[in-house]
Amino acid sequence: MSLEFVQYPAQGEHKATVIWLHGLGDSGDGFLPVASQLGLPAELGVKFIFPHAPVQPVTINGGMEMRSWYDIKSLDLDKRADEQGVRESAYLVEQLIDQEVESGIPANKIILAGFSQGGVISLHLAPRYKHKLAGVMALSTYMCVPEKLANEAVQRDLNIFMAHGRQDNVVPFEAGKHAFDVLSTHNMEVSWQDYPMAHQVCMQELQAIAQWLVTRLS
């Protein structure tokens, strides 16, 4: 299978791509408005791709089917991300990145971004991807199998932008900090931002994201 998506075309010549993964129960449409809100300079030529996660049953929601990058069987942090599901979704997202590379966009002009569940996929895939990406944006998220990163990472100096809400009641603030610590220990170039918000994205954060994207893609 391949992922369906919505996209926001580059303003001008297409030179760079941001692939942005949504959270549990959302769809690519959820973050689509952000592309224009970021107000990136047209000369950067950034196209945004917002994939839709597959629809599947989610255990903690009584087995209800919804868009989800992986099943969540338990809220305990060390068991929250279903490893097999994470790997399957990472493979589907990898195909999207491959398509961009094959179309002529170099990997160092591709950003992998994700919110919550989408961030888990982004942090899992980017260090294991065959090409070094321009960067990773991991928002209000955590890591799947952090203990396996050392053996599986092929990219060891990725630039990673992390942000989290201090009042996040869905993904605990400490879970985000733990991911930051693990990545930092592996010599990744990680920056950390936190905001007085819950499990969401705020305006101040979007401004920081825009600045980071301009820096990474210029």
Coordinates of C-alpha atoms in Angstrom, one line a residue:
M1 CA 0.0 0.0 0.0
S2 CA 1.0 3.6 -0.4
L3 CA 0.0 6.6 1.7
E4 CA -2.6 9.1 0.4
F5 CA -1.9 12.7 1.2
V6 CA -2.9 16.3 0.7
Q7 CA -0.3 18.9 -0.3
Y8 CA 0.5 22.6 -0.4
P9 CA 2.5 23.4 -3.5
A10 CA 5.7 25.3 -3.6
Q11 CA 5.3 29.0 -4.2
G12 CA 7.6 29.3 -7.2
E13 CA 10.1 26.7 -8.3
H14 CA 9.9 23.5 -6.2
K15 CA 13.3 23.2 -4.4
A16 CA 12.5 21.6 -1.0
T17 CA 9.9 19.4 0.7
V18 CA 8.4 19.1 4.2
I19 CA 6.6 15.9 4.9
W20 CA 4.4 16.5 8.0
L21 CA 2.8 13.6 9.9
H22 CA -0.4 14.2 12.0
G23 CA -1.4 12.8 15.4
L24 CA -3.8 10.0 16.4
G25 CA -7.3 10.3 14.9
D26 CA -6.4 13.4 12.8
S27 CA -5.7 13.4 9.1
G28 CA -3.3 15.3 6.7
D29 CA -6.0 18.0 6.4
G30 CA -5.5 18.9 10.1
F31 CA -2.1 20.5 9.5
L32 CA -2.7 21.7 5.9
P33 CA -3.5 25.3 7.0
V34 CA -0.2 25.6 8.8
A35 CA 1.7 25.6 5.5
S36 CA 0.5 29.0 4.5
Q37 CA 0.5 30.3 8.2
L38 CA 4.3 29.7 8.3
G39 CA 4.7 32.4 5.6
L40 CA 8.0 30.9 4.3
P41 CA 9.8 33.0 1.6
A42 CA 8.6 32.0 -1.9
E43 CA 12.2 31.7 -3.1
L44 CA 12.8 28.7 -0.8
G45 CA 10.4 26.8 -3.0
V46 CA 9.0 24.6 -0.2
K47 CA 6.3 22.0 -1.0
F48 CA 4.4 20.5 2.0
I49 CA 3.1 16.9 1.9
F50 CA 0.6 16.0 4.6
P51 CA 0.0 12.2 4.5
H52 CA -3.0 10.5 6.0
A53 CA -2.2 7.6 8.4
P54 CA -3.9 4.2 7.7
V55 CA -7.2 3.6 9.4
Q56 CA -6.9 0.8 12.0
P57 CA -8.3 -0.3 15.4
V58 CA -6.8 1.5 18.4
T59 CA -6.8 -0.7 21.6
I60 CA -6.9 2.2 24.1
N61 CA -9.9 3.6 22.3
G62 CA -11.9 0.4 22.7
G63 CA -10.7 -1.0 19.4
M64 CA -12.4 1.8 17.5
E65 CA -11.0 2.3 14.0
M66 CA -9.4 5.6 13.3
R67 CA -6.4 7.1 11.5
S68 CA -3.4 5.9 13.4
W69 CA 0.3 5.5 12.6
Y70 CA 0.4 2.5 15.1
D71 CA -1.7 0.8 17.7
I72 CA -1.6 2.1 21.3
K73 CA -2.2 -0.8 23.7
S74 CA -1.1 0.9 26.9
L75 CA -0.5 4.4 28.1
D76 CA 2.7 3.3 29.9
L77 CA 5.4 5.1 28.1
D78 CA 7.7 2.2 27.5
K79 CA 4.8 0.2 25.9
R80 CA 2.8 3.0 24.3
A81 CA 4.2 2.8 20.8
D82 CA 3.6 -0.6 19.1
E83 CA 7.0 -1.2 17.6
Q84 CA 5.9 -3.3 14.6
G85 CA 3.3 -0.7 13.7
V86 CA 5.8 2.1 14.0
R87 CA 8.2 0.2 11.7
E88 CA 5.4 -0.5 9.1
S89 CA 4.4 3.2 9.0
A90 CA 8.0 4.3 8.9
Y91 CA 8.4 2.1 5.8
L92 CA 5.4 3.8 4.1
V93 CA 6.7 7.3 4.9
E94 CA 10.1 6.2 3.6
Q95 CA 8.5 5.5 0.2
L96 CA 7.2 9.1 0.2
I97 CA 10.7 10.5 0.9
D98 CA 12.1 8.2 -1.9
Q99 CA 9.6 9.6 -4.3
E100 CA 10.7 13.1 -3.6
V101 CA 14.4 12.2 -4.0
E102 CA 13.6 10.4 -7.3
S103 CA 11.8 13.5 -8.5
G104 CA 14.9 15.5 -8.1
I105 CA 14.7 17.0 -4.6
P106 CA 17.9 16.1 -2.7
A107 CA 17.6 14.6 0.8
N108 CA 19.3 17.6 2.3
K109 CA 16.4 19.7 1.1
I110 CA 13.8 17.4 2.8
I111 CA 12.4 17.8 6.3
L112 CA 10.5 15.1 8.1
A113 CA 8.1 16.6 10.6
G114 CA 5.5 15.1 13.0
F115 CA 3.1 15.9 15.8
S116 CA 2.5 13.4 18.6
Q117 CA 2.2 9.9 16.9
G118 CA 3.6 11.5 13.8
G119 CA 6.6 12.7 15.7
V120 CA 7.3 9.2 16.9
I121 CA 7.5 8.0 13.3
S122 CA 9.7 11.0 12.3
L123 CA 12.1 10.3 15.2
H124 CA 12.2 6.6 14.4
L125 CA 12.7 6.9 10.6
A126 CA 15.1 9.8 10.1
P127 CA 18.1 8.4 11.9
R128 CA 17.5 5.0 10.1
Y129 CA 17.0 6.5 6.6
K130 CA 19.7 5.9 4.0
H131 CA 20.2 9.6 3.2
K132 CA 20.8 12.4 5.7
L133 CA 17.7 14.7 5.7
A134 CA 17.8 18.5 6.2
G135 CA 16.3 18.0 9.6
V136 CA 13.5 16.5 11.7
M137 CA 10.8 18.4 13.5
A138 CA 9.3 16.5 16.5
L139 CA 6.4 18.2 18.2
S140 CA 4.7 17.1 21.5
T141 CA 6.1 13.6 21.0
Y142 CA 8.2 10.8 22.4
M143 CA 10.4 7.9 21.2
C144 CA 9.7 4.3 20.2
V145 CA 12.4 1.7 21.4
P146 CA 15.0 4.4 22.3
E147 CA 17.3 1.6 23.5
K148 CA 17.6 0.3 19.9
L149 CA 18.7 3.7 18.4
A150 CA 22.4 3.1 19.0
N151 CA 22.5 -0.1 17.0
E152 CA 20.1 0.9 14.2
A153 CA 20.9 4.6 13.5
V154 CA 22.8 5.2 10.2
Q155 CA 22.5 9.0 10.5
R156 CA 24.2 10.2 13.7
D157 CA 24.3 13.9 13.5
L158 CA 20.8 14.9 12.4
N159 CA 19.5 18.4 13.2
I160 CA 16.3 17.9 15.2
F161 CA 13.8 20.6 16.4
M162 CA 11.8 19.5 19.4
A163 CA 8.9 21.4 21.0
H164 CA 6.5 20.4 23.8
G165 CA 3.7 21.9 25.9
R166 CA 4.5 22.2 29.6
Q167 CA 0.8 21.4 30.4
D168 CA 0.6 18.5 27.9
N169 CA -1.9 16.0 29.4
V170 CA -1.6 13.5 26.5
V171 CA 2.1 13.0 26.0
P172 CA 3.8 13.9 29.3
F173 CA 6.4 16.7 29.2
E174 CA 8.9 14.3 30.7
A175 CA 8.4 11.9 27.8
G176 CA 9.5 14.6 25.4
K177 CA 12.5 15.5 27.6
H178 CA 13.5 11.9 27.7
A179 CA 13.5 11.7 23.9
F180 CA 15.6 14.9 23.8
D181 CA 18.1 13.4 26.3
V182 CA 18.4 10.1 24.3
L183 CA 19.0 11.9 21.0
S184 CA 21.5 14.3 22.6
T185 CA 23.4 11.4 24.0
H186 CA 23.7 10.1 20.5
N187 CA 25.3 13.3 19.3
M188 CA 22.3 14.5 17.4
E189 CA 22.1 18.3 17.0
V190 CA 18.9 18.7 19.0
S191 CA 17.2 22.0 20.1
W192 CA 14.4 22.1 22.7
Q193 CA 11.6 24.5 23.0
D194 CA 8.7 24.4 25.5
Y195 CA 5.6 26.5 25.7
P196 CA 2.8 27.1 28.2
M197 CA 0.3 25.0 26.3
A198 CA -1.4 21.6 26.4
H199 CA -1.2 18.9 23.6
Q200 CA -1.3 21.4 20.7
V201 CA 0.7 23.8 18.6
C202 CA 0.8 27.5 19.4
M203 CA 1.6 30.7 17.5
Q204 CA 4.9 31.3 19.2
E205 CA 5.9 27.7 18.3
L206 CA 4.9 28.2 14.6
Q207 CA 7.2 31.3 14.5
A208 CA 10.1 29.3 15.9
I209 CA 9.3 26.5 13.3
A210 CA 9.3 29.0 10.5
Q211 CA 12.7 30.4 11.5
W212 CA 14.2 26.9 11.8
L213 CA 12.8 25.9 8.4
V214 CA 14.3 29.0 6.7
T215 CA 17.7 28.2 8.3
R216 CA 17.6 24.5 7.4
L217 CA 16.4 25.0 3.8
S218 CA 18.3 28.2 2.8

